[in-house]
XYZ file of C-alpha atoms in Angstrom:
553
model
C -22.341 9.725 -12.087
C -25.151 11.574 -13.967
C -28.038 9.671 -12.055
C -30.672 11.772 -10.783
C -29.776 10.581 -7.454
C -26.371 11.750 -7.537
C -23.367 10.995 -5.975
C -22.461 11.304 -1.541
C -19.201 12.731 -2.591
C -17.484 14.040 -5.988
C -13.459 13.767 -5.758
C -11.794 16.528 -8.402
C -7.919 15.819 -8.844
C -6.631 11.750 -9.329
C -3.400 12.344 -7.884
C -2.209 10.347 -5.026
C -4.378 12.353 -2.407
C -7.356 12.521 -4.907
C -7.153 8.834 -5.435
C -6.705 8.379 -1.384
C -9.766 10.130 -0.867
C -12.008 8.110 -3.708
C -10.762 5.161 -2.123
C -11.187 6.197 1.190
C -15.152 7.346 0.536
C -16.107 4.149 -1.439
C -14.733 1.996 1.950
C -17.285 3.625 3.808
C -19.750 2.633 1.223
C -20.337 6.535 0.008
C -21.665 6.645 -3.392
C -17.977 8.162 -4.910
C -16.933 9.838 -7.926
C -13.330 11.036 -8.977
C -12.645 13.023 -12.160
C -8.935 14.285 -13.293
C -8.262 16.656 -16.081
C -5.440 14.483 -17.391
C -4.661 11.107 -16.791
C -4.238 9.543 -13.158
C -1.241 10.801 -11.230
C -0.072 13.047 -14.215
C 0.945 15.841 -12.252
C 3.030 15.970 -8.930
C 2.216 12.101 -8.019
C 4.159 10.480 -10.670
C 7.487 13.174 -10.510
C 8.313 12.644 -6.723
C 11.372 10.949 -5.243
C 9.219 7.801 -4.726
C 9.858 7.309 -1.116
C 7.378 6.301 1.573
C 9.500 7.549 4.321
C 9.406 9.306 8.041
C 11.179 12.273 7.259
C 14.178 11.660 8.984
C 14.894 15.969 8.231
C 12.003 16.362 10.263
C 13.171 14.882 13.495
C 15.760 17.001 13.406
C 12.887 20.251 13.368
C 11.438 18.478 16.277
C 8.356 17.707 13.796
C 7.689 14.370 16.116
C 3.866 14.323 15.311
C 4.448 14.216 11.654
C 7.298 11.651 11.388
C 5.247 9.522 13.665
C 2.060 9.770 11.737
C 4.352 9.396 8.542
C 6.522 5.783 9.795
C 3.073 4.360 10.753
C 1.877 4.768 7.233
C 5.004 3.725 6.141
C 4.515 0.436 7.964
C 1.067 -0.377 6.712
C 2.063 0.053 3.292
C 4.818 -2.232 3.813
C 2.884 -4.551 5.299
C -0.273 -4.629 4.860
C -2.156 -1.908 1.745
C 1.159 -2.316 -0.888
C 3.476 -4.825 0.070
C 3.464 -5.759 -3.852
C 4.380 -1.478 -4.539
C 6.565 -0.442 -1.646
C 9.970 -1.878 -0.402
C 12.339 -1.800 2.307
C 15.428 0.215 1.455
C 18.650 1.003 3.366
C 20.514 4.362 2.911
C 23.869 5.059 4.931
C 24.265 8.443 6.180
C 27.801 9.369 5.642
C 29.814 10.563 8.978
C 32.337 12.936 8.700
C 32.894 13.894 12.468
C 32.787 11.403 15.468
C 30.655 13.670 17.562
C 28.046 13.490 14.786
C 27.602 9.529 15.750
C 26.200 10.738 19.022
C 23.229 12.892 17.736
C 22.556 10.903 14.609
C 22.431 7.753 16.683
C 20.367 9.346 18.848
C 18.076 10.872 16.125
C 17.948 7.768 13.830
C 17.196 5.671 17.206
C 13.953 7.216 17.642
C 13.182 7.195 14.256
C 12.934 3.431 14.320
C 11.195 3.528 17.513
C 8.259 5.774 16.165
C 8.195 3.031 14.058
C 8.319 0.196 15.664
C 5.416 2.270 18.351
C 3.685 2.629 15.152
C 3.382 -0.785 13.750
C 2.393 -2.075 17.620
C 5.757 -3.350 18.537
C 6.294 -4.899 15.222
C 9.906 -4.516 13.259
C 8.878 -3.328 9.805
C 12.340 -2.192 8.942
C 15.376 -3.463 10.471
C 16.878 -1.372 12.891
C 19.781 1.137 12.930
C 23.727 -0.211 12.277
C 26.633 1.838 13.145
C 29.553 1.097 10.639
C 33.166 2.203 10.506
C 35.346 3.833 7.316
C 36.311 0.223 5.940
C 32.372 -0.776 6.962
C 30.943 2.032 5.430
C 33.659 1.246 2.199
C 32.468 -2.302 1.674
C 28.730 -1.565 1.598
C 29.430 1.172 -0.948
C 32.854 1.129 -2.942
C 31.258 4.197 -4.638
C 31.394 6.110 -1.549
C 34.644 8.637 -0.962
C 35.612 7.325 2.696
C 38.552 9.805 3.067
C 37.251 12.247 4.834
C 34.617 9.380 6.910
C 34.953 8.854 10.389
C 31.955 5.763 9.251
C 28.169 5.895 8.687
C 24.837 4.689 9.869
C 22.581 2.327 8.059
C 18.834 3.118 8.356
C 15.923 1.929 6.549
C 12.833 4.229 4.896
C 11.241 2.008 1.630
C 10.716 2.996 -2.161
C 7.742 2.870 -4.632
C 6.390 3.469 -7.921
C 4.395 6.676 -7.138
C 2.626 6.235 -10.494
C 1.719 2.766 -9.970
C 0.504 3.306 -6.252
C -2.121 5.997 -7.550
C -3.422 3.789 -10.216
C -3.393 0.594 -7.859
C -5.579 2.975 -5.622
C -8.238 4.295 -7.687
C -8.637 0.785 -9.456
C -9.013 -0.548 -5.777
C -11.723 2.474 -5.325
C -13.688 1.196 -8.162
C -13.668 -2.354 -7.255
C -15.658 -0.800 -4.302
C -18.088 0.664 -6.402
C -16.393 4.178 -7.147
C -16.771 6.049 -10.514
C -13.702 7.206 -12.260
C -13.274 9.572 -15.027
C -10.059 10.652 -16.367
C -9.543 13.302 -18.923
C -12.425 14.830 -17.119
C -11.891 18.962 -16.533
C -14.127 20.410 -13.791
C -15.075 23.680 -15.931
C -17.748 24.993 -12.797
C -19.700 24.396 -9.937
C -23.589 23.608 -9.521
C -24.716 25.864 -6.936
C -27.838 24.923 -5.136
C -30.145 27.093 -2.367
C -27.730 29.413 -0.222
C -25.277 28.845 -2.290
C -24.561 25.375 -1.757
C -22.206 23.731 -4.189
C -24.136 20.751 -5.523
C -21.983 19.392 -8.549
C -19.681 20.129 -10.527
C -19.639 21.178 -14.581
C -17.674 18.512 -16.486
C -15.489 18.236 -19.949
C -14.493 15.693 -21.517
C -11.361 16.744 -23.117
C -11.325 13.538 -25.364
C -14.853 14.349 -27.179
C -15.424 17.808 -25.847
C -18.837 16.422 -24.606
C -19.732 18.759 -21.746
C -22.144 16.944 -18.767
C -23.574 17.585 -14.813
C -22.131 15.932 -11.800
C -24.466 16.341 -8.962
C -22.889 15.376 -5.611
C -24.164 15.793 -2.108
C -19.916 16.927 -1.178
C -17.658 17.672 -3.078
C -13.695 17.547 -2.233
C -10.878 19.626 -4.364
C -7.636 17.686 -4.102
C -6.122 19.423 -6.795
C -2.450 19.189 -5.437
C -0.425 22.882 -6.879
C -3.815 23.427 -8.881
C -5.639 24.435 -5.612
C -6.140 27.610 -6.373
C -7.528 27.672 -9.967
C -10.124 25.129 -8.916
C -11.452 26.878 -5.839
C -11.847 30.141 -7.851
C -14.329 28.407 -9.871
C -15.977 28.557 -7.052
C -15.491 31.403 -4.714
C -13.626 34.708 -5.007
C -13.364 34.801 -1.072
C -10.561 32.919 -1.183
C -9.857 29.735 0.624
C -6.111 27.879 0.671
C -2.873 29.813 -0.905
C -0.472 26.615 -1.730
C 3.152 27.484 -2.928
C 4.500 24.819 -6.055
C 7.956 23.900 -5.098
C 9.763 22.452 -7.335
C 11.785 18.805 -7.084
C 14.079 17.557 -10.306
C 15.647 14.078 -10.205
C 18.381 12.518 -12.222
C 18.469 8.907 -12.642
C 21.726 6.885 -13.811
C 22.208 3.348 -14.904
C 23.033 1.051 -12.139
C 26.326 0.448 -13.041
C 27.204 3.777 -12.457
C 27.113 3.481 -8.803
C 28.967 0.861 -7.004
C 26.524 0.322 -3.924
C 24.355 -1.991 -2.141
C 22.402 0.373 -0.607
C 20.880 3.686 -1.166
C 23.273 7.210 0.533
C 21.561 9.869 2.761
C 22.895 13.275 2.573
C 22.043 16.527 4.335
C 22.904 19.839 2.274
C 22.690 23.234 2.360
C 19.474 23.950 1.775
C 17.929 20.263 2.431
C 18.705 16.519 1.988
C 20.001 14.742 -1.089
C 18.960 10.986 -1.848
C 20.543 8.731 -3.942
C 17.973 5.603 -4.385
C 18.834 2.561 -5.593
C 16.061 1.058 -8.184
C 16.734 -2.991 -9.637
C 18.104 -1.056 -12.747
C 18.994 2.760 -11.982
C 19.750 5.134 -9.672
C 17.334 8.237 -8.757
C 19.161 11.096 -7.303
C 17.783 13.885 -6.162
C 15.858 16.577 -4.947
C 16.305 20.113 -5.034
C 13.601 22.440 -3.728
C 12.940 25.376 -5.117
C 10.317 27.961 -5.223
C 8.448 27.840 -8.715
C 6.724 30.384 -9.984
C 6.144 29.783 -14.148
C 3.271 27.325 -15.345
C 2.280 24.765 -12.866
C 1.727 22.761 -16.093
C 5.299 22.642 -17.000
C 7.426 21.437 -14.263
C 10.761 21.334 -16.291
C 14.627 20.579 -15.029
C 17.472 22.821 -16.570
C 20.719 22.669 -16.793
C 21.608 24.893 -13.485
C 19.643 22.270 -12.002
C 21.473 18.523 -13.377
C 24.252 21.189 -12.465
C 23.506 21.376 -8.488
C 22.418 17.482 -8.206
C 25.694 16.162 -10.139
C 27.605 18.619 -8.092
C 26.372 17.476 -4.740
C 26.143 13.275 -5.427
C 30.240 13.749 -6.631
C 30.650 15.566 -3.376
C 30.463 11.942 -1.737
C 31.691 9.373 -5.042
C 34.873 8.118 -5.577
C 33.739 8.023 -9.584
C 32.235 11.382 -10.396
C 28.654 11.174 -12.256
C 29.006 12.894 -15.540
C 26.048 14.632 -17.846
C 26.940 11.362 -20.053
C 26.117 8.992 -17.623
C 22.290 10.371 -16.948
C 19.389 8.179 -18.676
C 17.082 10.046 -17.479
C 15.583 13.685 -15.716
C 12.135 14.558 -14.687
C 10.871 17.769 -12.221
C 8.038 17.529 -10.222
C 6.088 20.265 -8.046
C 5.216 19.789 -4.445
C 2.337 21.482 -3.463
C 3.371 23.054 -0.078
C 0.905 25.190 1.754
C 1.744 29.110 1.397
C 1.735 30.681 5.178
C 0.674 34.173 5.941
C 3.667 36.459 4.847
C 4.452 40.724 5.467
C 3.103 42.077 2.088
C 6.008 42.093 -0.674
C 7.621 39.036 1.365
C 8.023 35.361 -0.281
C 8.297 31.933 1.022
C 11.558 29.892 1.161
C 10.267 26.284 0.268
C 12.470 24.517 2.122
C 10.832 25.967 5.266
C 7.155 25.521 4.251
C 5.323 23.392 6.134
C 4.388 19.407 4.767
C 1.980 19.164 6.804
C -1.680 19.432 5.193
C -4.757 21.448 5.797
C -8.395 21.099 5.016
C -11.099 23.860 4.975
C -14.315 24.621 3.750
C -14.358 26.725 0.822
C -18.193 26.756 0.556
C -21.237 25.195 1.627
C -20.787 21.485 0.111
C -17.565 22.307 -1.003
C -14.001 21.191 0.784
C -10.464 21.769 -0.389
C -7.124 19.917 0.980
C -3.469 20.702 0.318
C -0.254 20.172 1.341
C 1.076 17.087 2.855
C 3.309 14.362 1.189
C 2.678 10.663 -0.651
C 3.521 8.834 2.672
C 1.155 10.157 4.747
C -2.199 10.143 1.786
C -4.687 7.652 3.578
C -4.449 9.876 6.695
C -4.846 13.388 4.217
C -7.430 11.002 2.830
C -9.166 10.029 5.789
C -8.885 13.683 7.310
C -10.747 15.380 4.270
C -13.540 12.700 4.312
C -14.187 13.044 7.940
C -14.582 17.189 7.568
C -16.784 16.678 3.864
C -18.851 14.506 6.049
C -19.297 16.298 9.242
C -18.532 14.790 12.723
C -21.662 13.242 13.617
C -21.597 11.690 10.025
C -17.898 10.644 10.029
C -18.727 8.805 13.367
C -21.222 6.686 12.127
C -19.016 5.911 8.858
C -15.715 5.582 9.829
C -12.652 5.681 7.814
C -12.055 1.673 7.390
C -8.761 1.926 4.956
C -5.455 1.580 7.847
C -6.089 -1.940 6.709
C -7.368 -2.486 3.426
C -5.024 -3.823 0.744
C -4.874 -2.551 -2.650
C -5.527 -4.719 -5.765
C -2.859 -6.936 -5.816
C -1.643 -7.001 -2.212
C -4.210 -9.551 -0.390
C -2.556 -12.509 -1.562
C 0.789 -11.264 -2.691
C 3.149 -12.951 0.047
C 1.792 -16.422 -0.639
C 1.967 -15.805 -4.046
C 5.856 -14.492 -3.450
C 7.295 -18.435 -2.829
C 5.985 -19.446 -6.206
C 8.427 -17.435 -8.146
C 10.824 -19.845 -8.451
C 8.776 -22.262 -9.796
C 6.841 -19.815 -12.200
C 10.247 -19.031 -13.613
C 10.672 -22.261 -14.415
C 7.574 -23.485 -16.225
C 8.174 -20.410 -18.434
C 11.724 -20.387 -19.209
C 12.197 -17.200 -17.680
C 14.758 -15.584 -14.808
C 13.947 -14.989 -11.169
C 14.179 -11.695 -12.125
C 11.364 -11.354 -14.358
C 8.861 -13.404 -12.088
C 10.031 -10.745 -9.267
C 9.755 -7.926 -11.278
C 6.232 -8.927 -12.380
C 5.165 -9.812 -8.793
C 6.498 -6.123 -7.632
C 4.429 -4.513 -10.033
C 0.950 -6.947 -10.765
C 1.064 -8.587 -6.796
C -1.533 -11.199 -6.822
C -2.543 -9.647 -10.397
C 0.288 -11.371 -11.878
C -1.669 -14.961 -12.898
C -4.178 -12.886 -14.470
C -1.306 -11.442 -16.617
C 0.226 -14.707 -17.076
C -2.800 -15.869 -18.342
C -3.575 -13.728 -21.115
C 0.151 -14.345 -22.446
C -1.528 -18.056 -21.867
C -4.223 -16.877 -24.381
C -1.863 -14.999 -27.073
C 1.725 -15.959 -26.780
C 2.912 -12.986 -28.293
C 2.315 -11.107 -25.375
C 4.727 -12.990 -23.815
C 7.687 -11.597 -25.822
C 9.510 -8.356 -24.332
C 9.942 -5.295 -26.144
C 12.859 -5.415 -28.096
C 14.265 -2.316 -27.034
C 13.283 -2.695 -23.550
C 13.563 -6.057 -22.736
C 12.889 -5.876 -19.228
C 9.031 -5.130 -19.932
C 6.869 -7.914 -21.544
C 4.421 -6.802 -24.573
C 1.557 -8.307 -21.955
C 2.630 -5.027 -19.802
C 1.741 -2.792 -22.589
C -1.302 -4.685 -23.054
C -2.556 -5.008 -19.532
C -1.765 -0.850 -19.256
C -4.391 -0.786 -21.726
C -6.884 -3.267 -20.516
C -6.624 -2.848 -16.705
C -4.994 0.468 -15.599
C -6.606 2.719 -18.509
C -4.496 4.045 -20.414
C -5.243 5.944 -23.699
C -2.152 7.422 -25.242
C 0.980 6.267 -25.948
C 2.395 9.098 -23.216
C 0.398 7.466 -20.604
C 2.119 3.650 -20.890
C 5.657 5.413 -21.729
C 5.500 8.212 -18.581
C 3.326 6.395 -15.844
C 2.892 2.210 -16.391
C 5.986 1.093 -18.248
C 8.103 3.802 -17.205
C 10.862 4.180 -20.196
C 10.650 7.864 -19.929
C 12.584 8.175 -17.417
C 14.919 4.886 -17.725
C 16.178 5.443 -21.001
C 18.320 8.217 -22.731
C 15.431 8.871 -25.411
C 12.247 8.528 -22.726
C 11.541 4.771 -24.429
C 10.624 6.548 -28.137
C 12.725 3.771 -29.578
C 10.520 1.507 -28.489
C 7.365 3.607 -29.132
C 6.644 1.534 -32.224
C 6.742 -1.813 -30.325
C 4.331 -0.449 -27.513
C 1.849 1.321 -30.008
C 1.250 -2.001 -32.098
C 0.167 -3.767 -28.857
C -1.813 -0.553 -27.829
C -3.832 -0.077 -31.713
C -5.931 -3.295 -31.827
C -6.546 -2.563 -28.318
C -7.832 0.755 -28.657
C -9.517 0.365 -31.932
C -6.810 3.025 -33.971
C -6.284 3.305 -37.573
C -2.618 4.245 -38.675
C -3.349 7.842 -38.903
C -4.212 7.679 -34.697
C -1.234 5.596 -34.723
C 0.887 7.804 -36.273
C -0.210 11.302 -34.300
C 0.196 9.611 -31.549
C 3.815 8.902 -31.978
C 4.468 12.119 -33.144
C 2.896 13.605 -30.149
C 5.501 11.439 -28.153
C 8.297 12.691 -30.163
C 7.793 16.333 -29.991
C 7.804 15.652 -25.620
C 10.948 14.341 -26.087
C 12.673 16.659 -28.263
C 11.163 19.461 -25.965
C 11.734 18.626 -22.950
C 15.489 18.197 -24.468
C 15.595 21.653 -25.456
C 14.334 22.647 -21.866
C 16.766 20.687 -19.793
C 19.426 22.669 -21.942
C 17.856 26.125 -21.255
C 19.906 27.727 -17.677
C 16.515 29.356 -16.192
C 12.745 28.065 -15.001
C 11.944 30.939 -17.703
C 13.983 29.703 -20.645
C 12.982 26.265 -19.831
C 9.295 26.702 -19.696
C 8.907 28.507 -23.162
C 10.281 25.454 -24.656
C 7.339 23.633 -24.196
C 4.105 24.053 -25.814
C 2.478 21.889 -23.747
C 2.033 20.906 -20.357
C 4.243 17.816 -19.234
């Protein structure tokens, strides 16, 4: 990245849209950079309700462009870019009222044919089912049918949001992109007339400072929008409201379902998503105004989401039952407001915008996960310029990721995998579902050191070669980066996977060349996380809960 012939196009931010955009640039064969100031998909991009979904809520504001763009995505990923990442999953939408069939019929019934229109006539998802009370009951003993006149079954699909970032930028520099995390953008280069030119770098692991130079650069800094484009330009540019999302998650036998349950609130919708292990429930949605660093839940917040999931179960959750919480901030854009007036998030737009901030120098914010190759596609088209954009066109609506070209003939084999190794089906499928067509490449090097192929003792549904191939493959650097966003025990167990932090760290050491003092801040580092983010969920205001933590989540 520090050639004198610089780069077509610098990408700051690696969340999902960041990531979408390096990917999307290094298809056309752009020379591409990407830089993030923490580690990939540390911010909003690994704290959503990891869904790839329509927006069924939208239909219902008449929002048809946007849950039609959003089910076509939702069908390539399913199909064609993740199939190894994202998953078909059914929700029933509790009735209570027969007139209610009518509309919701009606509503979900053109929800699956955007998407059916969008996939070119192809079923991606099954199709809509209309169930009665003792229907509804056997589906989901967990749901209160009392008051149920029935429900509908719809599809939308799940993912690891965390995983599909990392999957992305690793598929950007298989294409030739470069990729720095723990990389701060501290400035701009500004060239004649002003023309931004680079970028001013830090690394924040050595504190070694360097130049970027870059023909276009794009900010896709998600709820850190503004703080990037003031670096440079006081004219101002994008104004992008953080909204903030908590989720719960409970242990699957806490909820006696097959499928996942839709409901509409007060102020939005409520999911409740079943995972092979857990439950996530949430969101709420409310405006955030305290350190975009430290999206934290507290305990008016566990409150509202335990409060509205009993609404529906015949077993209420309790505070006992949840293994795990974690807040996330949506970056929504802020519309023009009366001075003195404020936003309600729930009514912000999720649709995204891109602009110009300065000559060589675009910014885009807003939208959601789903729709991130056309956010992607979208920014790169405007960096570019039209005539440019129509001689190198976006090329991703069919490009898999790393592990998805050869992931359904690799699917069969699990069975017989299982076998040769002793193991369950559910191992081999939960390897496939994370590795796709990785996964004899991670068999292999178990193949090569046989102790990888022991799982962690404390979380025995992760093998060692996990923690190893976190390391090796999908970059990881601290023992908060393999615990929070590639083997994901902080948020499926009660103490964010700390009991296993000594398991994970002696695969990580020998890996990453530590001595047992690195070892040992590094666990420390861990443990004061968990013991603040404790204190935080505790506290009963965004306030309280934010001046627990000294550091950003």
């Amino acid at each position: 990245m520090t050639s004198a012939e610089g780069l077509d196009l610098l990408v700051v931010g690696g969340g999902i849209t960041g990531a979408g955009i390096a990917l999307d640039a290094a298809a056309r064969g752009l020379r591409t950079g990407i830089v993030e100031a923490g580690d990939w998909a540390q911010g909003t991009s690994c704290q959503s309700s990891k869904l790839v979904h329509g927006g069924l809520r939208y239909l219902y504001q008449a929002n048809f462009p946007l849950v039609n763009e959003a089910l076509t995505e939702r069908g390539r990923l399913l199909t064609t870019i993740a199939p190894h990442l994202v998953k078909a999953q059914p929700f029933l939408w509790p009735l209570k009222h027969h007139y209610e069939r009518s509309y919701s019929a009606l509503g979900v019934g053109l929800y699956d044919a955007l998407a059916v229109a969008g996939a070119r006539g192809q079923r991606t998802v099954p199709l809509q089912k209309h169930l009665g009370r003792k229907g509804a009951a056997a589906l989901a003993p967990a749901l209160d049918t009392s008051d149920l006149v029935g429900a509908i079954r719809f599809y939308d699909a799940r993912v690891d949001d965390a995983r599909l970032v990392i999957d992305l930028v690793r598929t950007a520099v298989g294409l030739g992109a470069h990729a720095a995390a723990r990389t701060r953008v501290t400035g701009f280069l500004r060239g004649a007339h002003g023309t931004v030119v680079g970028a001013h770098v830090l690394d924040t692991e050595t504190g070694a400072a360097h130049e970027v130079r870059a023909r276009r650069i794009i900010n896709a800094t998600g709820v850190w929008t503004e703080q990037t484009q003031d670096l440079a330009t006081t004219a101002g540019g994008l104004k992008v409201l953080a909204s903030k999302g908590i989720h719960l998650v409970v242990p699957k036998e806490a909820i006696d379902a097959q499928t996942g349950l839709f409901l509409r609130t007060e102020k939005s919708v409520l999911f409740i998503i079943p995972w092979p292990s857990y439950w996530i429930i949430g969101t709420t949605d409310t405006t955030w105004d305290q350190d975009v660093a430290k999206p934290v839940a507290t305990a008016a917040d566990v409150d509202y989401l335990l409060e509205h999931a009993n609404s529906v179960l015949t077993r209420p959750l309790r505070r006992e039952d949840i293994i795990g919480v974690y807040a996330g901030l949506r970056p929504l854009l802020q519309p023009r407001l009366k001075p003195g007036a404020r936003a309600s998030s729930t009514k912000v737009s999720r649709e995204h915008t891109v602009t110009r901030l300065a000559p060589g120098l675009t910014a885009i914010a807003g939208g959601k996960l789903t729709t991130y190759r056309v956010m992607a596609a979208d920014a790169v088209d405007h960096a570019l310029g039209e005539a440019l954009a129509r001689t190198l066109p976006c090329v991703t609506a069919d490009l898999p990721l790393v592990g998805a070209q050869d992931y359904a003939a690799l699917l069969p084999q699990a069975g017989k995998i299982a076998a040769a190794r002793g193991w369950t089906l559910e191992r081999v499928t939960h390897l496939l579902d994370r590795y796709g067509d990785e996964t004899p490449a991670l068999l292999a090097s178990i193949d090569a050191d046989a102790d990888l192929g022991r799982p962690l003792s404390q979380a025995p549904g992760y093998l060692r070669a996990e923690v190893a191939w976190a390391v090796s493959h999908e970059g990881a650097e601290h023992l908060e980066e393999v615990l929070v966003r590639r083997v994901r025990l902080d948020m499926e167990h009660r103490d964010r996977g700390l009991g296993a932090a000594d398991e994970v760290l002696e695969v990580m050491a020998p890996l990453l060349g530590w001595d047992e003092r690195r070892t040992t801040a590094e666990k420390k580092s861990y443990t004061q996380r968990v013991a603040e983010l404790a204190a935080a969920e505790a506290e009963a205001t965004d306030a309280a809960a934010v001046a627990r933590m000294s550091r950003a989540v």
